[in-house]
mmCIF file of C-alpha atoms in Angstrom:
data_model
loop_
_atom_site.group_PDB
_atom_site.id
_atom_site.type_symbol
_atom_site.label_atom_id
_atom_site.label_comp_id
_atom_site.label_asym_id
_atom_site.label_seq_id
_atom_site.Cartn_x
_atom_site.Cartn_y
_atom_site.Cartn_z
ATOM 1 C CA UNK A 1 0.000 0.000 0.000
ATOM 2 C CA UNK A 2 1.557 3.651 -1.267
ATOM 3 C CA UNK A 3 2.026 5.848 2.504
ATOM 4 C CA UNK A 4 1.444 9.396 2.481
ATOM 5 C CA UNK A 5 2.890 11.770 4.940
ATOM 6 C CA UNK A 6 1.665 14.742 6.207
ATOM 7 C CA UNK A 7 2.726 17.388 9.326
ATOM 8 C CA UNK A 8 1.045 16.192 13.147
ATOM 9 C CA UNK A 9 -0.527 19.452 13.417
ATOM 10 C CA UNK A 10 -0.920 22.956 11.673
ATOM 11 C CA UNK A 11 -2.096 26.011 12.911
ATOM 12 C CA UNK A 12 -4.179 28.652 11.095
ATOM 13 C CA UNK A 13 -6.604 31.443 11.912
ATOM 14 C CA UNK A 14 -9.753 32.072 11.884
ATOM 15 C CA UNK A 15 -11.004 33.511 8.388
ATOM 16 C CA UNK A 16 -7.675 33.065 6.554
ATOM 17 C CA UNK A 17 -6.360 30.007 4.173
ATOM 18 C CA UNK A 18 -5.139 26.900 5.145
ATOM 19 C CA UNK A 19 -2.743 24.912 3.126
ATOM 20 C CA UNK A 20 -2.532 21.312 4.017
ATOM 21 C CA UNK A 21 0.607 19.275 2.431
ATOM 22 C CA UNK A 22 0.900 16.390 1.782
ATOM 23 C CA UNK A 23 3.755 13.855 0.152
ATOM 24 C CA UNK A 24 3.160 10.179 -1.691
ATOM 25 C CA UNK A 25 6.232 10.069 -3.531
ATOM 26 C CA UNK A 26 5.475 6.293 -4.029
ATOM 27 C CA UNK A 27 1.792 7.314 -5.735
ATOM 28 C CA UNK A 28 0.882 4.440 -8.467
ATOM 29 C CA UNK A 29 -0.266 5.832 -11.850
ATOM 30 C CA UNK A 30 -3.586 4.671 -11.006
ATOM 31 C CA UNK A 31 -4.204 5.755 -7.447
ATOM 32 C CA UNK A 32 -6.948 8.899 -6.286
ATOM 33 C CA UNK A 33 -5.683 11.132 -3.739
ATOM 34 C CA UNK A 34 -8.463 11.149 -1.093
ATOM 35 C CA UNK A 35 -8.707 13.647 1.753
ATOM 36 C CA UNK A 36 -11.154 13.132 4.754
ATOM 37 C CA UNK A 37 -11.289 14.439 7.777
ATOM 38 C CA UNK A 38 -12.547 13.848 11.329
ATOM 39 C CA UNK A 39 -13.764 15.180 14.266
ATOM 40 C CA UNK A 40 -13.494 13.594 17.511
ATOM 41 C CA UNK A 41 -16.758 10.987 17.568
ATOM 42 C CA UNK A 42 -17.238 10.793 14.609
ATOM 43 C CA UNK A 43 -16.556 8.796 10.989
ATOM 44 C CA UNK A 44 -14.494 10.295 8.584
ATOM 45 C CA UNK A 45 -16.191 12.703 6.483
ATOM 46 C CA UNK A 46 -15.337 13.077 2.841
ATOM 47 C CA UNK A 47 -13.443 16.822 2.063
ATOM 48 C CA UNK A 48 -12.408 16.053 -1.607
ATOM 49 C CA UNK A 49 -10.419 13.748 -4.301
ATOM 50 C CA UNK A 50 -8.498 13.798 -7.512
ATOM 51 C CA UNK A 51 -6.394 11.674 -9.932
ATOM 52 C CA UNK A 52 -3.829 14.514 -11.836
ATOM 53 C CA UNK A 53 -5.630 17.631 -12.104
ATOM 54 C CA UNK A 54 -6.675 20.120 -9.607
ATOM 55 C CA UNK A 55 -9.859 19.871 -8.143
ATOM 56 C CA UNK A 56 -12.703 21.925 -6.710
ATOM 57 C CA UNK A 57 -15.946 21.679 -4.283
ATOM 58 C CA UNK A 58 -17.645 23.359 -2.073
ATOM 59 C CA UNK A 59 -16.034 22.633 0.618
ATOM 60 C CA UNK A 60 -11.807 22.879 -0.227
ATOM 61 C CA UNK A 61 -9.562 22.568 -3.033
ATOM 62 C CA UNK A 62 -6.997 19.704 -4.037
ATOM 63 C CA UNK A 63 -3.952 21.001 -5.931
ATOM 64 C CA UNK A 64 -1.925 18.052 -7.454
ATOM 65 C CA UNK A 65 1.772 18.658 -8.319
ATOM 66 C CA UNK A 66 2.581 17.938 -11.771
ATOM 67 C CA UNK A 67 4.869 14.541 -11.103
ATOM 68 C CA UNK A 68 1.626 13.829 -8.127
ATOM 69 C CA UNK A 69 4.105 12.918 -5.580
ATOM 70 C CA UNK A 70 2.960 15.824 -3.658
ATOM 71 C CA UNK A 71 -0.716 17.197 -3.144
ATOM 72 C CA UNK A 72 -2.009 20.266 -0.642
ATOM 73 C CA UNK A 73 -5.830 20.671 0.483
ATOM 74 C CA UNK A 74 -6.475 24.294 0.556
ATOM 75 C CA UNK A 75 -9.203 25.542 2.755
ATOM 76 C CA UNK A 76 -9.801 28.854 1.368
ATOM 77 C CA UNK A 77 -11.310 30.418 4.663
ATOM 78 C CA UNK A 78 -10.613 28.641 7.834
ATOM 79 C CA UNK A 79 -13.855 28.725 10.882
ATOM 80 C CA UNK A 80 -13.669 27.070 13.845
ATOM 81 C CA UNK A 81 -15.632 24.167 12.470
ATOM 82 C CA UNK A 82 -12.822 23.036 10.218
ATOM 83 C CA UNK A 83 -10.415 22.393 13.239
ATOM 84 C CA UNK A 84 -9.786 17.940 12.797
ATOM 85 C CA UNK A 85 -7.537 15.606 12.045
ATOM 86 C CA UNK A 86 -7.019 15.702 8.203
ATOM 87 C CA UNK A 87 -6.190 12.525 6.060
ATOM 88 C CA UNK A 88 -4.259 11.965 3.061
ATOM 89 C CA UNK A 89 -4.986 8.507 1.548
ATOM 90 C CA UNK A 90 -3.923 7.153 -1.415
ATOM 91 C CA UNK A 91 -6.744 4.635 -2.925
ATOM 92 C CA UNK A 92 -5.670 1.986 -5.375
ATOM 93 C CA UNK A 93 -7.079 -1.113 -6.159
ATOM 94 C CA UNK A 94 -10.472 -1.844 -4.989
ATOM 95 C CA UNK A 95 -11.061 1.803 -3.277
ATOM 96 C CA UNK A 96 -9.309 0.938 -0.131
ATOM 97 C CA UNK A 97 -8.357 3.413 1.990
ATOM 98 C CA UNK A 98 -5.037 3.274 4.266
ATOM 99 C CA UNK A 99 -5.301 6.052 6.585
ATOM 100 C CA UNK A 100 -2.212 7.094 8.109
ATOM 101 C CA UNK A 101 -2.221 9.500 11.163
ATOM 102 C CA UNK A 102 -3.354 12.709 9.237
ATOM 103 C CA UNK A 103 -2.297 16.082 10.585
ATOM 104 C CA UNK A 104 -4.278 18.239 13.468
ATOM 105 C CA UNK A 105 -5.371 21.477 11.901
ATOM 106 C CA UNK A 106 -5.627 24.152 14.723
ATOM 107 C CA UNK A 107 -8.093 27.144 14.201
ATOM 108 C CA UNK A 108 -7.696 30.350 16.230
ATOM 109 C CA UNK A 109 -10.258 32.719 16.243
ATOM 110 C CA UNK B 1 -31.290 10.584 1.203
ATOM 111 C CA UNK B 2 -30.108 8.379 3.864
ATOM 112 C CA UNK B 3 -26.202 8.785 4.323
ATOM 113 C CA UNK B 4 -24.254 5.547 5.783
ATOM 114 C CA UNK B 5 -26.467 4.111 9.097
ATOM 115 C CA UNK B 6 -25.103 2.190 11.805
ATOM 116 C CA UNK B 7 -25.927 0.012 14.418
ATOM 117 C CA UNK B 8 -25.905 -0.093 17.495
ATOM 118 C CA UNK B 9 -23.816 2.980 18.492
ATOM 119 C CA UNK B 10 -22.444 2.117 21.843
ATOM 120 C CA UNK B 11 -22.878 -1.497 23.292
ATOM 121 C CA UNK B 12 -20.197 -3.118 25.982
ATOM 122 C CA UNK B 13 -19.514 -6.931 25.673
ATOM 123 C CA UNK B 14 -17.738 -9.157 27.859
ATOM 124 C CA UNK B 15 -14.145 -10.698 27.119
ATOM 125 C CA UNK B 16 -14.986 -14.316 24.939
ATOM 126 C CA UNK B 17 -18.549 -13.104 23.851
ATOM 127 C CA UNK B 18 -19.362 -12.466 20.159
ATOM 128 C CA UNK B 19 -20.702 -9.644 18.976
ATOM 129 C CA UNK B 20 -22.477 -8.733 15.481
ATOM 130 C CA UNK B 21 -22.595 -4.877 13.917
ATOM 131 C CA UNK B 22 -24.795 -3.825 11.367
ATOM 132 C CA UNK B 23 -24.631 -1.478 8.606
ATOM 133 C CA UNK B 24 -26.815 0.245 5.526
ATOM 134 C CA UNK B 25 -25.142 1.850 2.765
ATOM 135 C CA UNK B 26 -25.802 5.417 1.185
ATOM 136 C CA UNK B 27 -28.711 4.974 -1.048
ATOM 137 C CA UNK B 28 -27.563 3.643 -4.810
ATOM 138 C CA UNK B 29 -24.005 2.427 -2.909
ATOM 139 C CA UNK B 30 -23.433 -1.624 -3.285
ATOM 140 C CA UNK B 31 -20.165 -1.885 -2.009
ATOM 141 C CA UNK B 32 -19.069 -2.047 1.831
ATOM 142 C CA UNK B 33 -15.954 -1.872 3.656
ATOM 143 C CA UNK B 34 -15.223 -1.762 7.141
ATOM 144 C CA UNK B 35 -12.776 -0.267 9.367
ATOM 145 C CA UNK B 36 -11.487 -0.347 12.865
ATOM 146 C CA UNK B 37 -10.033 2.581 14.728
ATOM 147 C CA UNK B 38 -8.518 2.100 17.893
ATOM 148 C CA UNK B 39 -8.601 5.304 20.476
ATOM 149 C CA UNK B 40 -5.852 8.213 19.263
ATOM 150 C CA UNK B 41 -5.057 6.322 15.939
ATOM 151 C CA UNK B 42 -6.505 6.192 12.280
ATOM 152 C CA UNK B 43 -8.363 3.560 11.181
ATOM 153 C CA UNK B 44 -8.006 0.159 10.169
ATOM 154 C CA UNK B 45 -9.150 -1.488 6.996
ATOM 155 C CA UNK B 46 -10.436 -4.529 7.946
ATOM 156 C CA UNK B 47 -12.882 -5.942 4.425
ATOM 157 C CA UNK B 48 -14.809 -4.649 1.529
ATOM 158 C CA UNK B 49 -17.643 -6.195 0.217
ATOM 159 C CA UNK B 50 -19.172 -6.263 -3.029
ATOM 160 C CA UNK B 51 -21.648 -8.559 -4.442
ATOM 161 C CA UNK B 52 -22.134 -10.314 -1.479
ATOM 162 C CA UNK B 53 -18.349 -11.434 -1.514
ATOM 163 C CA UNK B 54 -15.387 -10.755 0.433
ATOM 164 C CA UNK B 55 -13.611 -8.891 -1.965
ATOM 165 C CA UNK B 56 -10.358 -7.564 -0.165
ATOM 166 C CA UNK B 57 -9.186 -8.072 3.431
ATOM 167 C CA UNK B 58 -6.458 -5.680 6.135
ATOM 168 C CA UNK B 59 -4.531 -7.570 8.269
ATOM 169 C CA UNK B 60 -7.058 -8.539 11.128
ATOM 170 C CA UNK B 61 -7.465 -12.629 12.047
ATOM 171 C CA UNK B 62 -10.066 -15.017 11.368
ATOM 172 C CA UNK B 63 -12.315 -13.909 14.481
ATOM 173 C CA UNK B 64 -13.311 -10.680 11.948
ATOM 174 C CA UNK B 65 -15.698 -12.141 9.795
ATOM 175 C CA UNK B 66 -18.632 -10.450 7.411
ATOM 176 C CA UNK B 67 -21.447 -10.600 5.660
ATOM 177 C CA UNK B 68 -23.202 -8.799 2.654
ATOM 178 C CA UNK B 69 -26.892 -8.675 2.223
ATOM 179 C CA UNK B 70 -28.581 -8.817 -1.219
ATOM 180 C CA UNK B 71 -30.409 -5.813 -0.601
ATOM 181 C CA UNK B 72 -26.292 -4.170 0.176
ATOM 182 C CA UNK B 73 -26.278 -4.028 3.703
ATOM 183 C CA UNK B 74 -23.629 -5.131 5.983
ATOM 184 C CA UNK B 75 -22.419 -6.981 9.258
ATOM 185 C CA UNK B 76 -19.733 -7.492 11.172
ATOM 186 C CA UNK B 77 -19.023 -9.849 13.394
ATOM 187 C CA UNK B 78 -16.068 -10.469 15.933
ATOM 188 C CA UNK B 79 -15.773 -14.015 17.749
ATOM 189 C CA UNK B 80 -13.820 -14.516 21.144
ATOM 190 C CA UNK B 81 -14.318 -10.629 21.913
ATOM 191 C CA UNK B 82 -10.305 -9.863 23.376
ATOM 192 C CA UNK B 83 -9.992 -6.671 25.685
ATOM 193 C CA UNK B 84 -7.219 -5.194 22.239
ATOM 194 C CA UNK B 85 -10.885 -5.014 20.247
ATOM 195 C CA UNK B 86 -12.475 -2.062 22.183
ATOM 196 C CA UNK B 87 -12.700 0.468 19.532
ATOM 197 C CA UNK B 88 -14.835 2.210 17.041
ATOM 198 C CA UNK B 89 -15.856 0.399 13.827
ATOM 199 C CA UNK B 90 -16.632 2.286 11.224
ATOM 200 C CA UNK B 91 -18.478 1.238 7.980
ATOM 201 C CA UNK B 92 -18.106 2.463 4.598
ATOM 202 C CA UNK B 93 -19.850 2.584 1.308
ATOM 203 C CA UNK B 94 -19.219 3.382 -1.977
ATOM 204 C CA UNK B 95 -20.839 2.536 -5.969
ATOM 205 C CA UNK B 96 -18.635 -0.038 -7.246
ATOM 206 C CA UNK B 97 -15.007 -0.631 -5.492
ATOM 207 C CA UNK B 98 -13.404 1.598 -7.882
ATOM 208 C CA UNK B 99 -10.566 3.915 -7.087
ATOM 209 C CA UNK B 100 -12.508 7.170 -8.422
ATOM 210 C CA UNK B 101 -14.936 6.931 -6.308
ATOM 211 C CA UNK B 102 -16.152 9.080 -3.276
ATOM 212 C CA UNK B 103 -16.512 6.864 0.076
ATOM 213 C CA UNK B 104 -19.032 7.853 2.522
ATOM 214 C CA UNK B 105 -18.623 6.177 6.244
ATOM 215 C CA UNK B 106 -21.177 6.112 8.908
ATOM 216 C CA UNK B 107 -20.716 7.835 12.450
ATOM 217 C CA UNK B 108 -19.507 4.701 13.839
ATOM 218 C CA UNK B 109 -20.009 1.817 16.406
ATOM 219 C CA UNK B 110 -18.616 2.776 19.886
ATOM 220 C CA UNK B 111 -17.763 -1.388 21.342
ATOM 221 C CA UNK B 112 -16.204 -1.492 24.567
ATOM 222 C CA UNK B 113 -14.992 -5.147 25.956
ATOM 223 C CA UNK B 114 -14.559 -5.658 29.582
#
């Protein structure tokens, strides 16, 4: 299974963007970049995904480096109800997803 | 539309006792995984399921066991309950096990073993 790594915690403020990176230098040509996050209690909730070219949705943006051994989730305005823990998961065959232990995004208002 | 349902969302076993979790997919999902997330830690892939077949299994032993439901729905059941199960279990659907494809889990089972 292809690891991703990501910071243990960030810190952003309230009302400004948030870039979240994340590295998979060992990223298959046929794996999705997933990004979920989580708050404590609760499942996972989906935030976005993307194979090779940038992506956008309501909630965040994924921006996919050229070679894809590198990806950042960009929140464009940070509240209080985006502080979680953030994953990066690669998904390959089958759609299974190998969470690692994401990074703890810190919103100050 | 009904997102990812689980049940029960809290139950307590005993040490040795079985215990069975169920699961109903997103509406127009057919495929089911389930994972395991211990306290402070991310979680565990422990099987998908997909046309009522064990399509892909994590690293968890033989007491982990599963079944799929013609109409999609999922359980879960863990044999000889050991105190290193307590944890949430989360369950997770999807349309098709494909790679593209957005994955939607539940809120969770909280099981405690004592």
């Amino acid at each position: 299974d292809a690891k991703t790594t990501q910071p243990n915690s960030m810190e952003s403020n309230e009302e400004e963007p948030v870039h979240l990176p994340c590295n998979h230098s060992t990223i298959s040509g046929t794996d999705y970049i997933h990004w979920y996050r989580q708050l404590p209690s609760q499942g996972p909730e989906y935030v976005i995904h993307g194979l090779t070219s940038n992506v956008n949705n309501r909630m965040a943006s994924l921006a996919i480096a050229e070679d894809r051994k590198s990806s950042t989730l960009i929140l464009h305005r940070a509240t209080l109800r985006d502080a979680a823990v953030y994953y990066c998961i690669l998904a390959g065959y089958g759609n299974k997803l190998v969470f690692g232990a994401g990074t703890i995004l810190r919103v100050k208002s | 539309d009904a997102g990812v349902t689980q049940s029960p969302t809290h139950l307590i076993k005993t040490r040795g006792q079985q215990v069975t979790l169920r699961c109903s997919p997103k509406s127009g999902h057919d495929t089911v995984s389930w994972y395991q997330q211990a306290l402070g830690q991310g979680p565990q892939f422990i099987f998908q399921y997909y046309e009522e077949e064990e399509r892909q299994r994590g690293n968890f032993p033989d007491r982990f066991s599963g079944h799929q439901f013609p109409n999609y729905s999922s359980e879960l059941n863990v044999n000889a309950l050991l105190l290193g199960d307590s944890a949430l279990y989360l369950c997770a659907s999807s349309l098709l096990p494909s790679s593209g494809n957005t994955i939607y889990f539940g809120e969770g089972s909280w099981l405690t073993v004592v």
